[in-house]
């Protein structure tokens, strides 16, 4: 089932994840790389209605985490105003690497998708928000190799976790701080410098590039009826082969885990640190709509594996501490709530009797009370951890611990070196 | 079409002064750090008067009364 060799790193940057695919590679197929002259035919030119139809036919969902239907996002764009297109490549989740891989190794595909949308929406400006030097270098090189990318500008953004959120990116691009605004404004209404903006994740644009090149029929050759095509996953933690994997939608989770060499009985976190621990069917099909229906999320395609040799509560506490430190500090319930949650978790690890009930009470008031979804995501991650590791919670309360050390399998570092340790 | 009114907090402005919770305790509570806890349900016409008072007295100008037109009658959460 495995195909495609690991793609050599063209830039010569620090260690980066191994990259492979289950089944034939699409997003990471050779030919979209930055160096060689871009010899492929230009992407098909699609009208706005045609693009919206094609995107709706394959049920394309945004790949940044919220899994918002791309067709709905296209329909929301006004027709008679000058619009801006933003490719969000800021990838600020520590356990995610797939966007950087895409920009470094398939920059032309990302640009294809962006230019298809730009043409359909008649956008004059295309901004790519990047927070990674090799990715920016690859994109610059790719832009230089094509004649249709004159409207593209590559812009650097801040590196915090919460700085990657759509509206925070728009503010940073406009010259402001990389922080979500306090008032609800839709980017399609007022985005980059007040213009209506179509913003989506790097992988979303790469998928649109593929869709434009293949057409909806060939695009749906792989994947499942509910969700045709493939997705990129970053797999980290207690696995023999961590890396970025392209999988057809519908691939059973168990097949992925076998492929990456996860220990039997390992705990699985889906959707990263704003996601939830998966305790359901081990063979659940990896697909956003299916997981959503089961109350879970793939988020930005992050899968973390926790082995049985580390204390799961200590791992949770460490990540909660990191998430608290990543709070922008602009909303009280997040600024005060998250450190308290992290502290409660530490107390729980130490066997404090009342810590679990304090924690549950506090987790109930954190969500929905911030400018961005950082408090909501953090509460979801911790609450699902308490459910998934209920037996460990009990053991820590009864015996003051579980005797297992903290191995740091859940990374809190943005560099791949530490993940792949 | 019905019109629903809710209190919206701009969390980037709120400093937890706590006046809103004192003026309108029926709907606005406060957490252990003094920041408002508001249940998401739409306000009744009687409550809107109190809500306006709470909005007007916020020293940080963090509260807003939002009106939304909804197709179906509100379901209470």
CSV table of C-alpha atoms in Angstrom, one decimal:
chain,number,residue,atom,x,y,z
A,1,UNK,CA,0.0,0.0,0.0
A,2,UNK,CA,2.9,2.4,0.7
A,3,UNK,CA,4.2,4.2,-2.3
A,4,UNK,CA,6.5,7.2,-3.1
A,5,UNK,CA,10.0,7.7,-1.9
A,6,UNK,CA,10.9,10.3,0.7
A,7,UNK,CA,11.3,13.6,-1.1
A,8,UNK,CA,14.8,15.1,-0.6
A,9,UNK,CA,15.0,18.4,1.1
A,10,UNK,CA,15.8,21.0,-1.6
A,11,UNK,CA,16.7,23.8,0.7
A,12,UNK,CA,19.2,22.3,3.1
A,13,UNK,CA,17.4,23.4,6.2
A,14,UNK,CA,17.3,21.8,9.7
A,15,UNK,CA,15.9,18.3,10.0
A,16,UNK,CA,12.4,18.0,8.7
A,17,UNK,CA,9.8,15.2,8.8
A,18,UNK,CA,9.9,12.2,6.6
A,19,UNK,CA,7.2,12.5,4.0
A,20,UNK,CA,5.4,9.6,2.4
A,21,UNK,CA,1.9,8.5,1.3
A,22,UNK,CA,-0.5,5.7,1.5
A,23,UNK,CA,-1.4,5.0,-2.0
A,24,UNK,CA,-0.2,7.2,-4.9
A,25,UNK,CA,1.0,10.6,-3.8
A,26,UNK,CA,-1.0,13.6,-5.0
A,27,UNK,CA,-0.2,16.8,-3.1
A,28,UNK,CA,3.4,15.7,-2.8
A,29,UNK,CA,3.8,14.2,-6.3
A,30,UNK,CA,7.0,15.2,-8.1
A,31,UNK,CA,6.7,18.1,-10.5
A,32,UNK,CA,5.4,20.8,-8.1
A,33,UNK,CA,8.8,21.5,-6.5
A,34,UNK,CA,10.3,25.0,-6.4
A,35,UNK,CA,13.6,24.6,-8.3
A,36,UNK,CA,13.0,23.4,-11.8
A,37,UNK,CA,11.2,25.6,-14.3
A,38,UNK,CA,7.5,25.1,-13.9
A,39,UNK,CA,6.9,23.0,-16.9
A,40,UNK,CA,3.3,21.9,-16.3
A,41,UNK,CA,0.5,23.4,-18.2
A,42,UNK,CA,-1.0,26.4,-16.3
A,43,UNK,CA,-4.0,25.3,-14.1
A,44,UNK,CA,-7.4,25.3,-15.8
A,45,UNK,CA,-9.1,28.6,-15.7
A,46,UNK,CA,-12.4,28.4,-13.9
A,47,UNK,CA,-15.2,30.8,-13.6
A,48,UNK,CA,-16.5,31.6,-10.1
A,49,UNK,CA,-19.6,29.5,-10.6
A,50,UNK,CA,-17.7,26.6,-12.1
A,51,UNK,CA,-15.1,26.6,-9.2
A,52,UNK,CA,-17.9,26.8,-6.6
A,53,UNK,CA,-19.7,23.9,-8.3
A,54,UNK,CA,-16.5,21.7,-8.5
A,55,UNK,CA,-15.6,22.5,-4.9
A,56,UNK,CA,-19.1,21.6,-3.8
A,57,UNK,CA,-19.1,18.4,-5.9
A,58,UNK,CA,-16.1,17.0,-4.0
A,59,UNK,CA,-17.3,18.5,-0.7
A,60,UNK,CA,-14.0,20.2,-0.1
A,61,UNK,CA,-13.5,21.3,3.5
A,62,UNK,CA,-10.9,23.9,4.8
A,63,UNK,CA,-7.8,22.2,6.1
A,64,UNK,CA,-6.7,24.8,8.7
A,65,UNK,CA,-8.7,23.2,11.5
A,66,UNK,CA,-12.3,24.4,11.4
A,67,UNK,CA,-13.2,22.3,8.4
A,68,UNK,CA,-15.5,25.0,7.0
A,69,UNK,CA,-17.0,24.1,3.6
A,70,UNK,CA,-15.0,25.9,0.9
A,71,UNK,CA,-18.0,26.3,-1.4
A,72,UNK,CA,-19.8,28.2,1.4
A,73,UNK,CA,-16.8,30.4,1.8
A,74,UNK,CA,-16.7,31.2,-1.9
A,75,UNK,CA,-20.4,31.9,-2.0
A,76,UNK,CA,-20.0,34.4,0.9
A,77,UNK,CA,-17.6,36.6,-1.2
A,78,UNK,CA,-19.2,39.8,-2.5
A,79,UNK,CA,-19.3,40.1,-6.3
A,80,UNK,CA,-18.8,43.8,-6.9
A,81,UNK,CA,-15.9,44.7,-4.6
A,82,UNK,CA,-12.2,44.4,-5.0
A,83,UNK,CA,-11.2,41.3,-3.0
A,84,UNK,CA,-8.0,40.0,-1.5
A,85,UNK,CA,-6.9,36.4,-1.3
A,86,UNK,CA,-4.9,35.2,1.6
A,87,UNK,CA,-3.1,31.9,1.8
A,88,UNK,CA,-2.6,31.1,5.5
A,89,UNK,CA,0.7,29.3,5.8
A,90,UNK,CA,1.6,30.5,9.3
A,91,UNK,CA,1.2,26.9,10.7
A,92,UNK,CA,1.7,27.7,14.4
A,93,UNK,CA,0.6,24.5,16.0
A,94,UNK,CA,3.7,22.8,17.4
A,95,UNK,CA,2.6,19.3,16.3
A,96,UNK,CA,1.8,20.3,12.8
A,97,UNK,CA,4.3,20.4,9.9
A,98,UNK,CA,2.2,19.6,6.8
A,99,UNK,CA,1.8,23.1,5.6
A,100,UNK,CA,5.5,23.8,5.7
A,101,UNK,CA,6.1,20.5,3.9
A,102,UNK,CA,3.6,21.5,1.2
A,103,UNK,CA,5.1,25.0,0.7
A,104,UNK,CA,8.7,23.7,0.7
A,105,UNK,CA,8.1,20.8,-1.7
A,106,UNK,CA,5.0,21.6,-3.7
A,107,UNK,CA,5.0,25.4,-3.8
A,108,UNK,CA,3.7,25.4,-7.4
A,109,UNK,CA,0.6,23.4,-6.4
A,110,UNK,CA,-0.2,25.9,-3.7
A,111,UNK,CA,0.3,28.8,-6.1
A,112,UNK,CA,-1.9,27.0,-8.7
A,113,UNK,CA,-4.7,26.8,-6.3
A,114,UNK,CA,-4.3,30.3,-5.1
A,115,UNK,CA,-4.3,31.7,-8.7
A,116,UNK,CA,-7.3,29.6,-9.7
A,117,UNK,CA,-9.3,31.1,-6.8
A,118,UNK,CA,-7.8,34.6,-7.5
A,119,UNK,CA,-9.0,34.4,-11.1
A,120,UNK,CA,-12.4,33.1,-10.1
A,121,UNK,CA,-13.0,35.9,-7.6
A,122,UNK,CA,-11.1,38.5,-9.6
A,123,UNK,CA,-8.8,39.2,-6.7
A,124,UNK,CA,-6.1,41.7,-7.5
A,125,UNK,CA,-3.9,40.8,-4.5
A,126,UNK,CA,-2.7,37.4,-3.4
A,127,UNK,CA,-0.9,37.3,0.0
A,128,UNK,CA,0.9,34.2,1.3
A,129,UNK,CA,1.4,34.5,5.1
A,130,UNK,CA,4.5,32.4,6.0
A,131,UNK,CA,6.3,31.9,9.2
A,132,UNK,CA,9.1,29.6,7.9
A,133,UNK,CA,12.2,30.7,6.0
A,134,UNK,CA,12.7,27.6,3.8
A,135,UNK,CA,9.0,27.7,2.9
A,136,UNK,CA,9.2,31.4,2.0
A,137,UNK,CA,12.4,30.7,-0.1
A,138,UNK,CA,10.7,27.9,-2.0
A,139,UNK,CA,7.7,30.1,-2.7
A,140,UNK,CA,9.8,33.0,-3.9
A,141,UNK,CA,11.7,30.6,-6.2
A,142,UNK,CA,8.5,29.2,-7.5
A,143,UNK,CA,7.0,32.7,-8.1
A,144,UNK,CA,10.1,33.6,-10.1
A,145,UNK,CA,9.6,30.6,-12.3
A,146,UNK,CA,6.2,31.5,-13.6
A,147,UNK,CA,4.7,34.3,-15.5
A,148,UNK,CA,1.2,34.2,-14.0
A,149,UNK,CA,2.2,35.0,-10.4
A,150,UNK,CA,2.8,38.7,-10.5
A,151,UNK,CA,0.0,39.5,-8.1
A,152,UNK,CA,1.5,37.2,-5.4
A,153,UNK,CA,3.3,38.6,-2.4
A,154,UNK,CA,4.9,36.5,0.3
A,155,UNK,CA,4.7,38.0,3.8
A,156,UNK,CA,6.1,37.0,7.1
A,157,UNK,CA,3.9,36.6,10.2
A,158,UNK,CA,4.4,36.2,13.9
A,159,UNK,CA,5.1,32.8,15.4
A,160,UNK,CA,2.8,32.4,18.4
A,161,UNK,CA,0.2,29.6,18.5
A,162,UNK,CA,-2.7,32.1,18.6
A,163,UNK,CA,-1.1,34.2,15.8
A,164,UNK,CA,-2.0,31.6,13.3
A,165,UNK,CA,-5.8,32.1,13.7
A,166,UNK,CA,-7.4,33.6,10.5
A,167,UNK,CA,-8.3,37.0,11.8
A,168,UNK,CA,-5.0,37.3,13.7
A,169,UNK,CA,-3.1,36.6,10.5
A,170,UNK,CA,-5.2,39.3,8.7
A,171,UNK,CA,-4.4,41.8,11.3
A,172,UNK,CA,-0.7,41.0,11.2
A,173,UNK,CA,-0.7,41.3,7.4
A,174,UNK,CA,-2.4,44.7,7.7
A,175,UNK,CA,0.5,45.9,10.0
A,176,UNK,CA,-1.2,45.3,13.3
A,177,UNK,CA,-0.5,42.9,16.1
A,178,UNK,CA,-1.0,39.1,15.4
A,179,UNK,CA,-4.0,39.0,17.7
A,180,UNK,CA,-7.6,38.2,17.1
A,181,UNK,CA,-9.9,41.2,17.2
A,182,UNK,CA,-12.5,41.4,20.0
A,183,UNK,CA,-15.4,42.1,17.7
A,184,UNK,CA,-16.8,39.5,15.4
A,185,UNK,CA,-16.1,40.4,11.8
A,186,UNK,CA,-16.2,38.0,8.9
A,187,UNK,CA,-13.1,38.2,6.7
A,188,UNK,CA,-15.4,37.9,3.6
A,189,UNK,CA,-16.9,41.2,4.8
A,190,UNK,CA,-13.9,43.0,6.2
A,191,UNK,CA,-10.6,41.3,6.1
A,192,UNK,CA,-7.1,42.4,4.9
A,193,UNK,CA,-7.0,46.2,5.4
A,194,UNK,CA,-10.8,46.3,5.4
A,195,UNK,CA,-11.2,44.6,2.0
A,196,UNK,CA,-13.4,41.5,1.6
A,197,UNK,CA,-10.9,38.6,1.9
A,198,UNK,CA,-10.9,35.0,1.0
A,199,UNK,CA,-8.6,33.3,3.5
A,200,UNK,CA,-7.8,29.6,3.8
A,201,UNK,CA,-5.1,27.2,4.8
A,202,UNK,CA,-2.2,26.3,2.5
A,203,UNK,CA,-3.4,22.7,2.0
A,204,UNK,CA,-6.9,24.0,1.0
A,205,UNK,CA,-5.3,25.9,-1.9
A,206,UNK,CA,-3.2,22.9,-2.8
A,207,UNK,CA,-6.3,20.8,-3.0
A,208,UNK,CA,-8.0,23.4,-5.1
A,209,UNK,CA,-5.0,23.4,-7.4
A,210,UNK,CA,-5.3,19.6,-7.8
A,211,UNK,CA,-9.1,19.8,-8.3
A,212,UNK,CA,-8.6,22.4,-11.1
A,213,UNK,CA,-6.0,20.2,-12.8
A,214,UNK,CA,-7.8,16.9,-12.4
A,215,UNK,CA,-11.5,17.9,-12.5
A,216,UNK,CA,-13.9,16.7,-9.9
A,217,UNK,CA,-14.2,13.2,-11.4
A,218,UNK,CA,-10.5,12.3,-11.4
A,219,UNK,CA,-10.1,14.1,-8.1
A,220,UNK,CA,-12.7,11.7,-6.6
A,221,UNK,CA,-10.7,8.6,-7.8
A,222,UNK,CA,-9.4,8.2,-4.3
A,223,UNK,CA,-11.0,8.7,-0.9
A,224,UNK,CA,-14.6,8.0,0.0
A,225,UNK,CA,-18.0,9.2,-1.2
A,226,UNK,CA,-18.5,11.3,1.9
A,227,UNK,CA,-15.1,13.0,1.3
A,228,UNK,CA,-13.3,12.3,-1.9
A,229,UNK,CA,-9.5,12.9,-2.2
A,230,UNK,CA,-6.7,12.8,0.2
A,231,UNK,CA,-5.5,14.7,3.3
A,232,UNK,CA,-2.1,15.4,4.8
A,233,UNK,CA,-1.5,14.3,8.4
A,234,UNK,CA,1.4,15.1,10.7
A,235,UNK,CA,2.0,12.1,13.0
A,236,UNK,CA,4.2,12.5,16.0
A,237,UNK,CA,4.8,11.0,19.4
A,238,UNK,CA,5.5,7.3,20.3
A,239,UNK,CA,5.8,6.0,16.8
A,240,UNK,CA,8.6,4.3,14.9
A,241,UNK,CA,8.2,6.6,11.9
A,242,UNK,CA,6.9,10.1,12.7
A,243,UNK,CA,6.3,12.3,9.7
A,244,UNK,CA,3.9,13.9,7.3
A,245,UNK,CA,1.7,11.3,5.5
A,246,UNK,CA,-0.7,11.8,2.7
A,247,UNK,CA,-3.7,9.5,3.2
A,248,UNK,CA,-6.8,8.9,1.1
A,249,UNK,CA,-9.9,9.9,3.1
A,250,UNK,CA,-11.5,6.9,4.7
A,251,UNK,CA,-8.3,5.2,5.6
A,252,UNK,CA,-8.9,3.4,8.9
A,253,UNK,CA,-7.1,5.0,11.8
A,254,UNK,CA,-5.7,1.6,12.7
A,255,UNK,CA,-4.1,1.3,9.2
A,256,UNK,CA,-2.3,4.6,9.7
A,257,UNK,CA,-1.2,3.6,13.2
A,258,UNK,CA,0.2,0.3,11.9
A,259,UNK,CA,1.9,2.2,9.1
A,260,UNK,CA,3.7,4.6,11.4
A,261,UNK,CA,4.6,1.9,13.9
A,262,UNK,CA,2.5,3.0,16.9
A,263,UNK,CA,2.7,0.8,20.0
A,264,UNK,CA,-0.3,-1.4,20.6
A,265,UNK,CA,-2.6,0.2,23.3
A,266,UNK,CA,-1.2,3.7,22.6
A,267,UNK,CA,-3.6,6.7,23.3
A,268,UNK,CA,-4.4,8.7,20.2
A,269,UNK,CA,-5.0,12.5,20.1
A,270,UNK,CA,-6.8,13.7,17.0
A,271,UNK,CA,-6.7,17.3,15.9
A,272,UNK,CA,-3.8,18.5,18.0
A,273,UNK,CA,-3.9,20.6,21.1
A,274,UNK,CA,-7.3,22.0,20.3
A,275,UNK,CA,-8.5,18.5,19.5
A,276,UNK,CA,-9.6,15.5,21.5
A,277,UNK,CA,-8.5,12.1,22.6
A,278,UNK,CA,-10.0,9.3,20.5
A,279,UNK,CA,-11.4,6.4,22.5
A,280,UNK,CA,-13.9,5.1,20.0
A,281,UNK,CA,-13.5,2.5,17.2
A,282,UNK,CA,-9.8,2.0,16.5
A,283,UNK,CA,-10.6,1.5,12.8
A,284,UNK,CA,-12.6,4.7,12.4
A,285,UNK,CA,-12.2,6.1,8.9
A,286,UNK,CA,-10.0,9.2,8.8
A,287,UNK,CA,-12.4,11.7,7.3
A,288,UNK,CA,-13.5,15.1,8.6
A,289,UNK,CA,-17.3,14.7,8.2
A,290,UNK,CA,-17.2,11.2,9.8
A,291,UNK,CA,-15.1,12.3,12.8
A,292,UNK,CA,-17.2,15.4,13.2
A,293,UNK,CA,-20.3,13.3,13.4
A,294,UNK,CA,-18.6,11.3,16.2
A,295,UNK,CA,-17.8,14.4,18.1
A,296,UNK,CA,-14.1,14.4,17.2
A,297,UNK,CA,-12.0,16.5,14.8
A,298,UNK,CA,-9.0,16.1,12.6
A,299,UNK,CA,-8.2,19.8,13.1
A,300,UNK,CA,-5.2,20.7,10.9
A,301,UNK,CA,-4.5,17.0,10.4
A,302,UNK,CA,-2.5,16.4,13.6
A,303,UNK,CA,-2.3,12.9,15.1
A,304,UNK,CA,-0.3,12.5,18.3
A,305,UNK,CA,0.5,9.1,19.7
A,306,UNK,CA,1.1,8.6,23.4
A,307,UNK,CA,2.8,5.3,24.5
A,308,UNK,CA,2.0,3.4,27.6
A,309,UNK,CA,5.4,4.1,29.1
A,310,UNK,CA,4.7,7.8,29.9
A,311,UNK,CA,2.4,9.3,32.5
A,312,UNK,CA,-0.5,10.7,30.4
A,313,UNK,CA,-1.6,13.2,33.1
A,314,UNK,CA,1.9,14.7,33.3
A,315,UNK,CA,1.9,14.9,29.5
A,316,UNK,CA,-1.5,16.7,29.6
A,317,UNK,CA,-0.2,19.1,32.4
A,318,UNK,CA,2.9,19.9,30.3
A,319,UNK,CA,0.9,20.7,27.2
A,320,UNK,CA,-1.7,22.7,29.3
A,321,UNK,CA,1.2,24.8,30.7
A,322,UNK,CA,2.5,25.4,27.2
A,323,UNK,CA,-1.0,26.4,26.0
A,324,UNK,CA,-1.4,28.8,29.0
A,325,UNK,CA,1.9,30.4,28.1
A,326,UNK,CA,0.7,30.8,24.5
A,327,UNK,CA,-2.3,32.8,25.6
A,328,UNK,CA,-2.0,36.3,24.0
A,329,UNK,CA,-3.1,37.7,27.4
A,330,UNK,CA,-5.7,39.9,25.9
A,331,UNK,CA,-8.9,38.2,27.3
A,332,UNK,CA,-9.2,37.7,31.1
A,333,UNK,CA,-10.9,34.3,31.1
A,334,UNK,CA,-8.0,32.9,29.0
A,335,UNK,CA,-5.2,34.8,30.7
A,336,UNK,CA,-6.3,33.7,34.2
A,337,UNK,CA,-8.2,30.5,33.4
A,338,UNK,CA,-5.6,28.6,31.4
A,339,UNK,CA,-2.8,28.9,34.0
A,340,UNK,CA,-5.2,27.8,36.7
A,341,UNK,CA,-6.2,24.8,34.6
A,342,UNK,CA,-2.6,23.9,34.1
A,343,UNK,CA,-1.9,24.3,37.8
A,344,UNK,CA,-4.9,22.1,38.6
A,345,UNK,CA,-3.5,19.4,36.3
A,346,UNK,CA,-0.1,19.6,38.1
A,347,UNK,CA,-1.9,19.2,41.4
A,348,UNK,CA,-3.8,16.2,39.9
A,349,UNK,CA,-0.5,14.6,38.8
A,350,UNK,CA,0.8,15.1,42.4
A,351,UNK,CA,-2.3,13.2,43.7
A,352,UNK,CA,-4.2,16.2,45.2
A,353,UNK,CA,-7.7,14.9,46.1
A,354,UNK,CA,-9.7,18.0,45.1
A,355,UNK,CA,-7.8,18.8,41.9
A,356,UNK,CA,-10.0,16.8,39.5
A,357,UNK,CA,-13.2,18.4,40.7
A,358,UNK,CA,-11.6,21.9,40.7
A,359,UNK,CA,-10.5,21.3,37.2
A,360,UNK,CA,-13.9,20.1,35.9
A,361,UNK,CA,-15.6,23.1,37.5
A,362,UNK,CA,-13.1,25.5,35.8
A,363,UNK,CA,-13.2,23.8,32.5
A,364,UNK,CA,-16.9,24.4,32.3
A,365,UNK,CA,-16.5,28.2,32.5
A,366,UNK,CA,-13.5,28.7,30.1
A,367,UNK,CA,-15.1,28.0,26.7
A,368,UNK,CA,-16.8,30.7,24.7
A,369,UNK,CA,-15.1,33.5,26.5
A,370,UNK,CA,-12.3,34.8,24.3
A,371,UNK,CA,-11.7,36.7,21.1
A,372,UNK,CA,-10.4,33.5,19.5
A,373,UNK,CA,-11.0,29.8,20.1
A,374,UNK,CA,-7.8,29.3,22.2
A,375,UNK,CA,-9.6,28.9,25.5
A,376,UNK,CA,-12.3,26.7,23.9
A,377,UNK,CA,-9.8,24.4,22.2
A,378,UNK,CA,-7.6,24.1,25.3
A,379,UNK,CA,-10.7,23.2,27.5
A,380,UNK,CA,-11.8,20.6,25.0
A,381,UNK,CA,-8.3,19.1,24.9
A,382,UNK,CA,-8.0,18.9,28.7
A,383,UNK,CA,-11.6,17.7,29.3
A,384,UNK,CA,-11.3,14.9,26.8
A,385,UNK,CA,-8.0,13.9,28.4
A,386,UNK,CA,-9.7,13.6,31.8
A,387,UNK,CA,-12.3,11.3,30.2
A,388,UNK,CA,-9.8,9.3,28.2
A,389,UNK,CA,-7.5,8.8,31.2
A,390,UNK,CA,-10.2,8.5,33.8
A,391,UNK,CA,-8.5,5.4,35.3
A,392,UNK,CA,-5.2,7.3,35.6
A,393,UNK,CA,-7.0,10.2,37.3
A,394,UNK,CA,-8.3,7.7,39.9
A,395,UNK,CA,-5.0,6.1,40.4
A,396,UNK,CA,-3.3,9.4,40.9
A,397,UNK,CA,-5.9,10.4,43.4
A,398,UNK,CA,-5.7,7.1,45.3
A,399,UNK,CA,-2.0,6.4,45.1
A,400,UNK,CA,-0.5,9.8,44.5
A,401,UNK,CA,0.9,8.8,41.1
A,402,UNK,CA,1.3,6.1,38.6
A,403,UNK,CA,5.0,5.5,38.9
A,404,UNK,CA,5.6,6.4,35.2
A,405,UNK,CA,7.9,9.2,34.3
A,406,UNK,CA,7.1,12.2,32.0
A,407,UNK,CA,8.7,11.4,28.6
A,408,UNK,CA,7.6,14.5,26.8
A,409,UNK,CA,6.0,12.6,23.9
A,410,UNK,CA,3.6,15.4,23.3
A,411,UNK,CA,5.9,18.0,21.7
A,412,UNK,CA,5.7,21.7,22.7
A,413,UNK,CA,8.5,22.7,20.4
A,414,UNK,CA,8.0,24.0,16.9
A,415,UNK,CA,11.1,22.4,15.5
A,416,UNK,CA,11.0,18.9,14.1
A,417,UNK,CA,14.3,17.8,15.8
A,418,UNK,CA,12.6,17.5,19.2
A,419,UNK,CA,9.6,15.7,17.8
A,420,UNK,CA,11.6,13.1,16.1
A,421,UNK,CA,13.9,12.5,19.0
B,1,UNK,CA,-38.6,36.1,11.6
B,2,UNK,CA,-38.0,37.0,15.2
B,3,UNK,CA,-35.5,39.4,16.7
B,4,UNK,CA,-33.2,38.1,19.3
B,5,UNK,CA,-31.2,40.2,21.7
B,6,UNK,CA,-28.1,39.0,23.5
B,7,UNK,CA,-25.3,40.6,25.4
B,8,UNK,CA,-21.9,40.4,23.6
B,9,UNK,CA,-18.7,40.8,25.5
B,10,UNK,CA,-15.6,42.1,23.7
B,11,UNK,CA,-13.2,40.0,25.8
B,12,UNK,CA,-10.2,42.1,24.6
B,13,UNK,CA,-11.7,45.1,26.3
B,14,UNK,CA,-13.2,43.6,29.5
B,15,UNK,CA,-11.0,44.2,32.6
B,16,UNK,CA,-13.3,42.5,35.0
B,17,UNK,CA,-14.6,45.6,36.8
B,18,UNK,CA,-17.7,43.6,37.6
B,19,UNK,CA,-20.4,46.4,37.4
B,20,UNK,CA,-22.5,44.4,34.9
B,21,UNK,CA,-22.8,41.5,37.3
B,22,UNK,CA,-23.9,43.8,40.1
B,23,UNK,CA,-26.4,45.7,37.9
B,24,UNK,CA,-27.9,42.6,36.1
B,25,UNK,CA,-27.3,39.5,38.3
B,26,UNK,CA,-30.3,37.7,36.8
B,27,UNK,CA,-28.3,37.1,33.6
B,28,UNK,CA,-24.7,38.1,34.3
B,29,UNK,CA,-22.7,36.2,36.9
B,30,UNK,CA,-19.0,36.4,37.5
B,31,UNK,CA,-16.2,33.9,37.7
B,32,UNK,CA,-13.5,33.6,40.3
B,33,UNK,CA,-11.4,36.3,38.7
B,34,UNK,CA,-14.3,38.8,38.4
B,35,UNK,CA,-15.0,38.3,34.7
B,36,UNK,CA,-18.6,38.1,33.5
B,37,UNK,CA,-20.3,34.7,32.9
B,38,UNK,CA,-23.3,35.2,30.6
B,39,UNK,CA,-25.6,32.4,29.6
B,40,UNK,CA,-26.1,32.5,25.9
B,41,UNK,CA,-29.9,32.6,25.9
B,42,UNK,CA,-31.7,35.5,24.2
B,43,UNK,CA,-33.1,38.2,26.5
B,44,UNK,CA,-36.7,38.8,27.2
B,45,UNK,CA,-38.1,42.3,26.5
B,46,UNK,CA,-38.1,43.1,30.3
B,47,UNK,CA,-34.5,42.0,30.6
B,48,UNK,CA,-33.4,44.2,27.7
B,49,UNK,CA,-33.9,47.3,29.9
B,50,UNK,CA,-31.6,45.9,32.5
B,51,UNK,CA,-29.2,44.8,29.8
B,52,UNK,CA,-29.0,48.4,28.4
B,53,UNK,CA,-28.2,49.7,31.9
B,54,UNK,CA,-25.4,47.1,32.3
B,55,UNK,CA,-24.0,47.9,28.8
B,56,UNK,CA,-24.1,51.7,29.4
B,57,UNK,CA,-22.3,51.4,32.7
B,58,UNK,CA,-19.3,49.3,31.6
B,59,UNK,CA,-16.2,51.4,32.3
B,60,UNK,CA,-14.3,49.5,29.6
B,61,UNK,CA,-17.0,49.8,27.0
B,62,UNK,CA,-16.7,46.1,26.6
B,63,UNK,CA,-20.4,45.2,26.4
B,64,UNK,CA,-22.8,45.4,23.5
B,65,UNK,CA,-26.4,44.6,23.0
B,66,UNK,CA,-26.6,42.5,19.8
B,67,UNK,CA,-29.7,42.1,17.8
B,68,UNK,CA,-30.1,39.2,15.4
B,69,UNK,CA,-32.9,38.2,13.2
B,70,UNK,CA,-33.6,34.5,13.4
B,71,UNK,CA,-35.9,32.5,11.2
B,72,UNK,CA,-37.0,30.0,13.8
B,73,UNK,CA,-38.1,30.7,17.4
B,74,UNK,CA,-35.3,30.5,19.8
B,75,UNK,CA,-34.5,27.3,21.4
B,76,UNK,CA,-33.3,27.6,25.0
B,77,UNK,CA,-29.9,26.0,25.5
